[in-house]
Coordinates of C-alpha atoms in Angstrom, one line a residue:
Chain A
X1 CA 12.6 4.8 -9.7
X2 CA 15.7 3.4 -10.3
X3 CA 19.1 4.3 -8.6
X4 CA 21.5 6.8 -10.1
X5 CA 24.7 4.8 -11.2
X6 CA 27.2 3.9 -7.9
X7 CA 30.5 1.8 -7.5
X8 CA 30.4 -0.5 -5.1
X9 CA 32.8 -2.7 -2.7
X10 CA 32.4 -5.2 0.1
X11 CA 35.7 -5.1 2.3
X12 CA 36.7 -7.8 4.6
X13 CA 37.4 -5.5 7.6
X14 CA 36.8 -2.4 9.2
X15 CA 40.3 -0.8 8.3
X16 CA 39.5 -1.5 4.3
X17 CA 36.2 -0.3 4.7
X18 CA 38.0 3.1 6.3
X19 CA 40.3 3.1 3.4
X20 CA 37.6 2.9 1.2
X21 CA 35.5 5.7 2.2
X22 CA 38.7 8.2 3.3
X23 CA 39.0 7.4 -0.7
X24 CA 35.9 8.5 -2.1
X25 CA 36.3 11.6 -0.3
X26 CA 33.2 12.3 0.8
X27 CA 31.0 10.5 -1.9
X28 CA 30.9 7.4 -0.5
X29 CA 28.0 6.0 1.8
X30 CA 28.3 2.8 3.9
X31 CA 25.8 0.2 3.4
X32 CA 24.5 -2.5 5.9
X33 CA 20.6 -3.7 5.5
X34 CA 20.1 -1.0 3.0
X35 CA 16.8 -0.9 4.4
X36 CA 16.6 3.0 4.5
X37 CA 19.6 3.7 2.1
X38 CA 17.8 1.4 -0.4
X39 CA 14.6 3.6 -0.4
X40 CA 16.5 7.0 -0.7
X41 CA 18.6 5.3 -3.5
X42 CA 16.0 4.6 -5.9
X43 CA 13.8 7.9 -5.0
X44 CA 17.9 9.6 -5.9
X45 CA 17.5 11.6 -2.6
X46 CA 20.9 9.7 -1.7
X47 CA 23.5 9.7 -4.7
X48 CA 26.6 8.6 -3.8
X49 CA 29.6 7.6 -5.8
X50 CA 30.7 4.8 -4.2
X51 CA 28.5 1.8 -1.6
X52 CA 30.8 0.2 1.1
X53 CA 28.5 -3.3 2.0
X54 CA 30.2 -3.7 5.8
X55 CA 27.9 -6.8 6.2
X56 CA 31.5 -9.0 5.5
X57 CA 32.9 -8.2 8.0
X58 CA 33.3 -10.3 10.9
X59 CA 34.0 -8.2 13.9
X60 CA 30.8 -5.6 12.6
X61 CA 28.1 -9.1 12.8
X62 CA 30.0 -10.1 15.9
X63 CA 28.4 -9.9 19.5
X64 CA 30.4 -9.7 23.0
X65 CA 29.2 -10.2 26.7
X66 CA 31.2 -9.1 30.1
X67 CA 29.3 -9.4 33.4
X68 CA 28.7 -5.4 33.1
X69 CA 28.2 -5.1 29.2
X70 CA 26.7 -6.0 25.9
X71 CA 28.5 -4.9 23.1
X72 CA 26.4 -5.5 19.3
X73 CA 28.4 -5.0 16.3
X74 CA 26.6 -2.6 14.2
X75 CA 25.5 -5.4 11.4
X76 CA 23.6 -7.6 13.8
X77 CA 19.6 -7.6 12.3
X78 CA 16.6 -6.7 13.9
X79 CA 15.1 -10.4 13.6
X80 CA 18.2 -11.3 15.2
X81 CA 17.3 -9.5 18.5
X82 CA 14.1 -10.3 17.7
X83 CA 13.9 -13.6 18.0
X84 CA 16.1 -13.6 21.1
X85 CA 19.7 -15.2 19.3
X86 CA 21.6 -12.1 21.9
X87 CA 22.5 -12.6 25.4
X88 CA 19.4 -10.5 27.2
X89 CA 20.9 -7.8 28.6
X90 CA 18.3 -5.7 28.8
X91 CA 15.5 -7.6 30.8
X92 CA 13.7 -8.1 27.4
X93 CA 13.8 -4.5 26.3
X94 CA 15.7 -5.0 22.9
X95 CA 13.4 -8.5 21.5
X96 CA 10.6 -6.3 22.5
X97 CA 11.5 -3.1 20.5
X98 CA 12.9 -4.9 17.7
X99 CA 9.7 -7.0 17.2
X100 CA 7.6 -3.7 16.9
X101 CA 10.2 -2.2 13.7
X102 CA 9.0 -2.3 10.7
X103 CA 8.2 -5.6 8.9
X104 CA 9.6 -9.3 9.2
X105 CA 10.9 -8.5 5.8
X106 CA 12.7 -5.5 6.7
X107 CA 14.4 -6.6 10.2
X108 CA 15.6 -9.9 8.4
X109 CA 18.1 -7.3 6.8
X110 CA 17.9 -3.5 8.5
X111 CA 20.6 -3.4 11.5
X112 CA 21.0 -1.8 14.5
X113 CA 24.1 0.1 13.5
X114 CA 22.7 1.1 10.3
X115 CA 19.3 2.6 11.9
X116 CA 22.0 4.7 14.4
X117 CA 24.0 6.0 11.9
X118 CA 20.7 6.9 9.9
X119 CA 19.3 8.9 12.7
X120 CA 15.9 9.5 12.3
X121 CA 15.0 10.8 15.0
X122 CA 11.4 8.5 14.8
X123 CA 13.5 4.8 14.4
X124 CA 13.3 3.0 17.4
X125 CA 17.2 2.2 18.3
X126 CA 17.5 5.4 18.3
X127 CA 15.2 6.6 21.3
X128 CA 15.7 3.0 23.5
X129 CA 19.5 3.5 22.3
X130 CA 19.5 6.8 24.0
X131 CA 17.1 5.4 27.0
X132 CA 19.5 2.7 27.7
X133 CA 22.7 5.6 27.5
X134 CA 24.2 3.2 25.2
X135 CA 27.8 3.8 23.6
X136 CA 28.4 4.3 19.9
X137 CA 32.1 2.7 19.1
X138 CA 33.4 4.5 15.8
X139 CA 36.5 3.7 13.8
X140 CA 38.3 5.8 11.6
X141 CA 41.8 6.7 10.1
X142 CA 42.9 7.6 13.1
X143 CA 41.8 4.9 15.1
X144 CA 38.7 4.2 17.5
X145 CA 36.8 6.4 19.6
X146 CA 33.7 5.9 21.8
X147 CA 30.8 8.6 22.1
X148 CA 27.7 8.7 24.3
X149 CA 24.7 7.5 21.4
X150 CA 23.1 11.0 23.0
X151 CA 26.3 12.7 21.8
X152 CA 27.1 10.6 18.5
X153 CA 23.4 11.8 17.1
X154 CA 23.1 16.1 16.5
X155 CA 20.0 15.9 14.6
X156 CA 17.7 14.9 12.5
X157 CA 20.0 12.0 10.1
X158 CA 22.7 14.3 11.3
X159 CA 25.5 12.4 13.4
X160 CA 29.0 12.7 14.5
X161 CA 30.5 10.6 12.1
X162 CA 33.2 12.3 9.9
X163 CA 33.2 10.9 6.3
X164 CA 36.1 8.2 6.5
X165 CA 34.4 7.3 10.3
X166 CA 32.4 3.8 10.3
X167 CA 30.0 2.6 13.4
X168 CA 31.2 -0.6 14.2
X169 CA 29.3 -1.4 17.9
X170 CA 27.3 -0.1 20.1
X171 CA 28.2 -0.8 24.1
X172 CA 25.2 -1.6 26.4
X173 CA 25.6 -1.6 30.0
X174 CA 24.4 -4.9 31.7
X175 CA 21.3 -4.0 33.1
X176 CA 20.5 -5.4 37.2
X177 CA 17.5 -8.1 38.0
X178 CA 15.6 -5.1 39.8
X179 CA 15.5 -3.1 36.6
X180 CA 11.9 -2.3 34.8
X181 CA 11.2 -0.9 31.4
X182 CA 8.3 0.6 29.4
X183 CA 8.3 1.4 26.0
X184 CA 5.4 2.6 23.8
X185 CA 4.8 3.9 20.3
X186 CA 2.1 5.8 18.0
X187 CA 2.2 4.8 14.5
X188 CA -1.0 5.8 12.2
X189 CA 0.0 2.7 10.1
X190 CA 1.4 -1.1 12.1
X191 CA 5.0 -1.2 11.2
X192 CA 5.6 2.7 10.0
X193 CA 7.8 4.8 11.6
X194 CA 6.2 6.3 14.9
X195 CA 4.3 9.5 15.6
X196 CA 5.5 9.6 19.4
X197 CA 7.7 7.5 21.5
X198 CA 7.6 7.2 25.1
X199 CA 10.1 5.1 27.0
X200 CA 11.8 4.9 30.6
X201 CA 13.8 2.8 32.8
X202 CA 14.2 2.4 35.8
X203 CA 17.5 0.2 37.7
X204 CA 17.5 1.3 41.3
X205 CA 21.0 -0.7 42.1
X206 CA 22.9 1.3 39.3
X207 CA 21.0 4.3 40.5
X208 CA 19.4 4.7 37.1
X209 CA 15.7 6.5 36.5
X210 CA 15.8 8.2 33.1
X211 CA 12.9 8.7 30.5
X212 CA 13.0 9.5 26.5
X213 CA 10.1 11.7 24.7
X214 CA 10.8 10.3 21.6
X215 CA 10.3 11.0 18.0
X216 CA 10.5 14.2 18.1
X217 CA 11.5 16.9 15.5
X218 CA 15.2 16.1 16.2
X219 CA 16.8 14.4 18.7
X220 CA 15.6 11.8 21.3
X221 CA 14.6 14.3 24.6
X222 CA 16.0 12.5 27.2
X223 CA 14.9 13.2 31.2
X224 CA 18.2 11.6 33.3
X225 CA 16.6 12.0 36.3
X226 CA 12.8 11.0 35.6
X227 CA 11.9 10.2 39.1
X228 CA 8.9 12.1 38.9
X229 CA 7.7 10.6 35.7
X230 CA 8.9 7.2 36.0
X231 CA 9.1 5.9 39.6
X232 CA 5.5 7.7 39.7
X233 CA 3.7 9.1 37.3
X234 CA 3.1 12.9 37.9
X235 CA 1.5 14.4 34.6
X236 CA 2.7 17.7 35.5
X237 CA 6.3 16.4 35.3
X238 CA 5.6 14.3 32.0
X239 CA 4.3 17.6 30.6
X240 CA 7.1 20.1 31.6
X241 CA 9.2 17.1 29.7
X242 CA 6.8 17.0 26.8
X243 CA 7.4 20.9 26.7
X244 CA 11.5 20.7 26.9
X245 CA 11.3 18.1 24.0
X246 CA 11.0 21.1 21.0
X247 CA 8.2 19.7 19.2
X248 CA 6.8 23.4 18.7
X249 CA 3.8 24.4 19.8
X250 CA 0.9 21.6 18.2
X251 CA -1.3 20.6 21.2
X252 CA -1.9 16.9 19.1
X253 CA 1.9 16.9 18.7
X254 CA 2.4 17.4 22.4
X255 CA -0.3 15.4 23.8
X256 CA 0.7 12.1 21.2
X257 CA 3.9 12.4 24.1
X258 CA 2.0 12.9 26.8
X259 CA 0.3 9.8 26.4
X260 CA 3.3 7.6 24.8
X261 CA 4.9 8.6 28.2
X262 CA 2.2 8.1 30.2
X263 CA 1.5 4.5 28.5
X264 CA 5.7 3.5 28.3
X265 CA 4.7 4.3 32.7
X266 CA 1.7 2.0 32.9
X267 CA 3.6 -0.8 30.7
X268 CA 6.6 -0.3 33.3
X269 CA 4.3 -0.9 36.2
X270 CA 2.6 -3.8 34.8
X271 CA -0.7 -2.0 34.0
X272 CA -2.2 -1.8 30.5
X273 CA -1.4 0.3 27.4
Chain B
X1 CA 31.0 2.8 -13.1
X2 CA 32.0 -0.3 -12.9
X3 CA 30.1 -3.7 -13.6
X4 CA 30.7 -6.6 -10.6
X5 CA 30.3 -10.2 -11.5
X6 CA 28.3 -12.1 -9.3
X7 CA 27.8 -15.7 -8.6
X8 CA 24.3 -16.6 -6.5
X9 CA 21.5 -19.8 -6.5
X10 CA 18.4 -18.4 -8.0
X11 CA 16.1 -21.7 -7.4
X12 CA 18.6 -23.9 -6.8
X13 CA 20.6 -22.9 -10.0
X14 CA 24.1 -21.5 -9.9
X15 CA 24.1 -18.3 -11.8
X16 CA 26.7 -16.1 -12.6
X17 CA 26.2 -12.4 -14.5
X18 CA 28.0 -9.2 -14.7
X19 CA 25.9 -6.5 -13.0
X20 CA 25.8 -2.7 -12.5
X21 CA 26.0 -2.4 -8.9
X22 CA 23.0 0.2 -9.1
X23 CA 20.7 -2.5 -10.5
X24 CA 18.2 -4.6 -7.7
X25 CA 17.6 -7.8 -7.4
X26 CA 13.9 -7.9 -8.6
X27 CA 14.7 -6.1 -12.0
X28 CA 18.0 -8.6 -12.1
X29 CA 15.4 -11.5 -11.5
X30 CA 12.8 -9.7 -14.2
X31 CA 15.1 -9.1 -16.9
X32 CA 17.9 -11.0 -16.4
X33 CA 16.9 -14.3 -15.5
X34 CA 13.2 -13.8 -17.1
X35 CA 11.7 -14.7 -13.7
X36 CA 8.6 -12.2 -13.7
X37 CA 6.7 -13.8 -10.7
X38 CA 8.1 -11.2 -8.7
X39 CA 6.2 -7.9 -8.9
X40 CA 7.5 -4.1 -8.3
X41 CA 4.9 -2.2 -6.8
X42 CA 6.5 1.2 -5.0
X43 CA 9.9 0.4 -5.5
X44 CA 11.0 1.9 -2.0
X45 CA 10.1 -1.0 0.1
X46 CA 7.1 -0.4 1.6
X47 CA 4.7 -2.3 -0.5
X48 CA 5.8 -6.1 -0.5
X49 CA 4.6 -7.0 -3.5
X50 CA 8.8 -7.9 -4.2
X51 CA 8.8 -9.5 -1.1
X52 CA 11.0 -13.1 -2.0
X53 CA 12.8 -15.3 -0.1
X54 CA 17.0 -14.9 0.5
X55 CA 19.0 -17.1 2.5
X56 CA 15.7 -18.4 3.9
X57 CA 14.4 -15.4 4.8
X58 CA 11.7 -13.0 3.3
X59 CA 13.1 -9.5 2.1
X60 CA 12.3 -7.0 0.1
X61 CA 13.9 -7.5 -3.3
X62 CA 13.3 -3.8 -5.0
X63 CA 15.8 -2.7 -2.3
X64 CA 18.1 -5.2 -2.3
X65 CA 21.3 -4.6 -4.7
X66 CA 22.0 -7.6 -6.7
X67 CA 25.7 -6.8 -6.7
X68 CA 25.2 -7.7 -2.1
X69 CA 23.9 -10.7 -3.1
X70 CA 26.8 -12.6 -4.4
X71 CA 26.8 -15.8 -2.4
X72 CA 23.8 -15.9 -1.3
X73 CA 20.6 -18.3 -2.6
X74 CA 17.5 -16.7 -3.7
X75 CA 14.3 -18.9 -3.9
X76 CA 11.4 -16.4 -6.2
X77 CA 7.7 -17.6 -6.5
X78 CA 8.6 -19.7 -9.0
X79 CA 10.8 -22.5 -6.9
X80 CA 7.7 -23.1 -4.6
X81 CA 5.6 -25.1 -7.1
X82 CA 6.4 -28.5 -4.8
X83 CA 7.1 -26.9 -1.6
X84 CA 4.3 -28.7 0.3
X85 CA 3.3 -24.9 2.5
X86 CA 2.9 -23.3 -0.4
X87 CA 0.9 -25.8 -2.0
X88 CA -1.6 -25.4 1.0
X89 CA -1.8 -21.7 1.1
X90 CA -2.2 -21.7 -2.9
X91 CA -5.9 -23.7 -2.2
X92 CA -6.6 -21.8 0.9
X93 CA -6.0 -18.6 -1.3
X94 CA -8.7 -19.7 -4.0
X95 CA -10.6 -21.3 -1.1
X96 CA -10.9 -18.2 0.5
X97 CA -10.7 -15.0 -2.0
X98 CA -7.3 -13.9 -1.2
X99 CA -6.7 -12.2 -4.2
X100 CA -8.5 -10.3 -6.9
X101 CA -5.7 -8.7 -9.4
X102 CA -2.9 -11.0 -8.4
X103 CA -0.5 -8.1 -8.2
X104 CA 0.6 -8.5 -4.7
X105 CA -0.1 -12.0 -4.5
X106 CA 3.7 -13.3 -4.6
X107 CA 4.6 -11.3 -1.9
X108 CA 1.7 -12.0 -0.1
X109 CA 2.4 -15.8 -0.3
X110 CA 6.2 -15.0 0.4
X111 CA 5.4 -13.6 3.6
X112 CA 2.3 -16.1 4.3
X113 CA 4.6 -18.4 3.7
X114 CA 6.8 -17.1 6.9
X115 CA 3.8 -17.0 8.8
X116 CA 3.0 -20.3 9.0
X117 CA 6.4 -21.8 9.3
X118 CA 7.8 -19.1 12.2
X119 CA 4.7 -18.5 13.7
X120 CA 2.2 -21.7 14.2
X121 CA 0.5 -20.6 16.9
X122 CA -0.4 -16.8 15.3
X123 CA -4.4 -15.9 15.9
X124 CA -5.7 -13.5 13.9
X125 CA -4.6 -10.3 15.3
X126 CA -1.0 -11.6 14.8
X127 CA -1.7 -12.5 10.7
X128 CA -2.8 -8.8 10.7
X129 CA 0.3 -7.4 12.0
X130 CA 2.7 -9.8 10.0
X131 CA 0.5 -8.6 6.8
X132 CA 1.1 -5.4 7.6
X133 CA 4.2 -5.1 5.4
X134 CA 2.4 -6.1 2.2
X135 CA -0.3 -3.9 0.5
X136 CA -3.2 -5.2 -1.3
X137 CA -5.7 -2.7 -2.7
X138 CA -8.3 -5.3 -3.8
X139 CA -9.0 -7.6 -1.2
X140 CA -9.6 -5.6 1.7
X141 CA -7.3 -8.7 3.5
X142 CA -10.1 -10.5 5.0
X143 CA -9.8 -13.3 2.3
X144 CA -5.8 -13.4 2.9
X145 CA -6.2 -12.8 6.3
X146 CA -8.8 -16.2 6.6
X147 CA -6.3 -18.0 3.9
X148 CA -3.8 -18.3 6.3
X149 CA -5.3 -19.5 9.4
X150 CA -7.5 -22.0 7.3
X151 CA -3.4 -23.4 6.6
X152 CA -2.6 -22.7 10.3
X153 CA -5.6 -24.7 11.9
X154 CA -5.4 -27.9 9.2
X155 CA -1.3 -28.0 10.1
X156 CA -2.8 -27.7 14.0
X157 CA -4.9 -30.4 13.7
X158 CA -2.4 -33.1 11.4
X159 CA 0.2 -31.9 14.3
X160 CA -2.6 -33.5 16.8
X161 CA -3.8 -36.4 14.4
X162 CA 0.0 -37.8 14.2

């Protein structure tokens, strides 16, 4: 299908693009990759009055190091992660994840900001996003303001962004040498959108052990202190997670997270998937 | 709603046209520019057969808004006729079966085409996955699949030659 008839501007900074959409009032829809707007735009399940492209603008494509932070302006591409053009903050856990989404075709353009600020709750930035208690830096008429990503998503392609508000970056904190990750996905199909996600992390000198049942019916589930699934695996502990996660009461639903947990462990401790 | 005017290189050619900003690129390539190598399959981006090449990289053009690509340079199925890669995987193709209908075959080449120039060292397991964004409902991908590492393995063994 085609898409129903839209206006459409490409500001050169953040405050236009703000101006922009306080304008349309509610109609207007901010556009990055398109890589999941462009789908819903031709199937007319998105019809919005006015497209604001954000890829012009500088500070949104930009990236920024401390020696405790990464922060990733919300335009920077998956096959920019991907093939390793970001300082590695993470031990390896962003190339890695970003390598697994979608296809080569789609990560040239789909961004990390615009996956966020999608929210489905089965997109991978999403769940390592909210594994790595990343920061979501929104701008809007009134200025800036930071949320936790945990807090900036409420459901499923349900976030806090008001309808002048733009994601511009998301904040990661530096992760130490000692840190390990796991992450691992279900997909019926290489490259769709996953089943189950299980991730965790653990970074004993910032005093961090957390795990994320992820893909769920709505948000990421996230375990702050997974000691008992992470450090070692206990299934009873990554069950009693599974269970908190709301995925209802399918036993294939709930064991798919079982074992993407249980994998994401093995991968952390060097075993096999 | 408004039209934009856009200036962009489709093959090398500067081209400028006054666009809806609802219309894509592959339909603004189709029946704009009369360039109908590129195919629509779904039309939602998940069957590659649009896949072409922007700023030097693959992407999907049924979901891509010609009105975001002012600027940028657009290379369809039709600019590879003398791009030496191409050339090669266009006899491997025949060589090998990798296509039947022809419908996804631009996009197939598009992305082969990636393959072999990002990823030289790519066994078959890794084809597979990079394939895995383009559909092909005749070949069953084994022909494709063989195309490219038949261009892999003779660019291997000129690398070791020289």
């Amino acid at each position: 299908m085609k898409a129903a008839a839209f206006d459409y501007e490409k500001p050169a900074d953040v405050a236009a693009a703000v101006k922009l959409l306080s304008g349309a009032q509610g109609m207007g829809k901010v556009i990055a990759g398109g890589q999941s707007l462009g789908p819903m735009l031709n199937l007319r399940l998105a019809q919005p009055q006015l497209l604001v492209d954000v890829r012009g603008i500088a500070e949104m494509c930009a990236v920024t190091e401390t020696p405790e932070a990464l922060t990733i302006g919300a335009c920077v591409t998956h096959a920019r992660i991907e093939d390793g053009k970001l300082p590695d903050a993470t031990r390896g856990l962003l190339p890695a994840v970003a390598a697994d989404i979608a296809y080569r075709a789609v990560r040239n353009r789909g961004t990390l900001g615009g996956s966020l600020a999608h929210a489905d709750p089965a997109a991978d930035w999403v769940n390592t996003l909210a594994l790595l208690d990343a920061v979501a830096i929104l701008q809007g008429p009134a200025g800036r303001r930071e949320l936790k990503v945990t807090e900036f998503m409420h459901g499923p392609f349900a976030t806090a962004l008001a309808e002048d508000e733009l994601l511009v970056a998301v904040r990661i904190a530096r992760l130490s040498k000692a840190a390990r990750w796991g992450y691992y996905k279900f997909c019926r199909k290489t490259g769709e959108f996953a089943e189950a996600i299980g991730a965790m992390l653990v970074d004993p000198e910032r005093k961090v052990c957390r795990a994320v049942v992820g893909a769920t019916t709505s948000v990421p589930h996230v375990v702050a202190d997974a000691r008992a699934i992470a450090e070692r695996f206990m299934p009873d502990e990554a069950l009693k997670a599974v269970e908190a996660a709301g995925l209802g009461d399918d036993p294939y639903e709930r064991q798919m997270h079982f074992a993407a947990l249980k994998r994401a462990a093995a991968r952390m401790h060097g075993g096999g998937s | 709603m408004s039209t934009r005017t856009i200036t962009l290189q489709v093959n090398g050619k500067t081209v400028t046209a006054a666009v809806e900003p609802r219309l894509h690129l592959a339909d603004f390539l189709r029946d704009r520019q009369l360039l109908t190598g590129t195919h629509i399959g779904c039309e939602h981006g998940v069957c590659g057969a649009c896949t072409l090449e922007i700023d030097g990289a693959p992407a999907r053009s049924c979901i891509t808004y010609a009105a975001t690509c002012d600027g940028a340079s657009v290379r369809t199925i039709e600019d590879f006729d003398a791009d030496p890669v191409m050339a090669e995987l266009r006899a491997a193709f025949s060589a090998e079966h990798a296509l039947q209908c022809g419908y996804c075959t631009p996009g197939m080449l598009a992305t082969a085409r990636d393959i072999v120039l990002r990823l030289p060292q790519a066994d078959e397991a890794r084809i597979r996955k990079e394939l895995s964004g383009n559909l092909c409902r005749c070949t069953g991908y084994v022909g494709i699949v063989r195309a490219i590492k038949r261009v892999l393995a003779a660019r291997k063994e000129k690398t070791h030659a020289a």
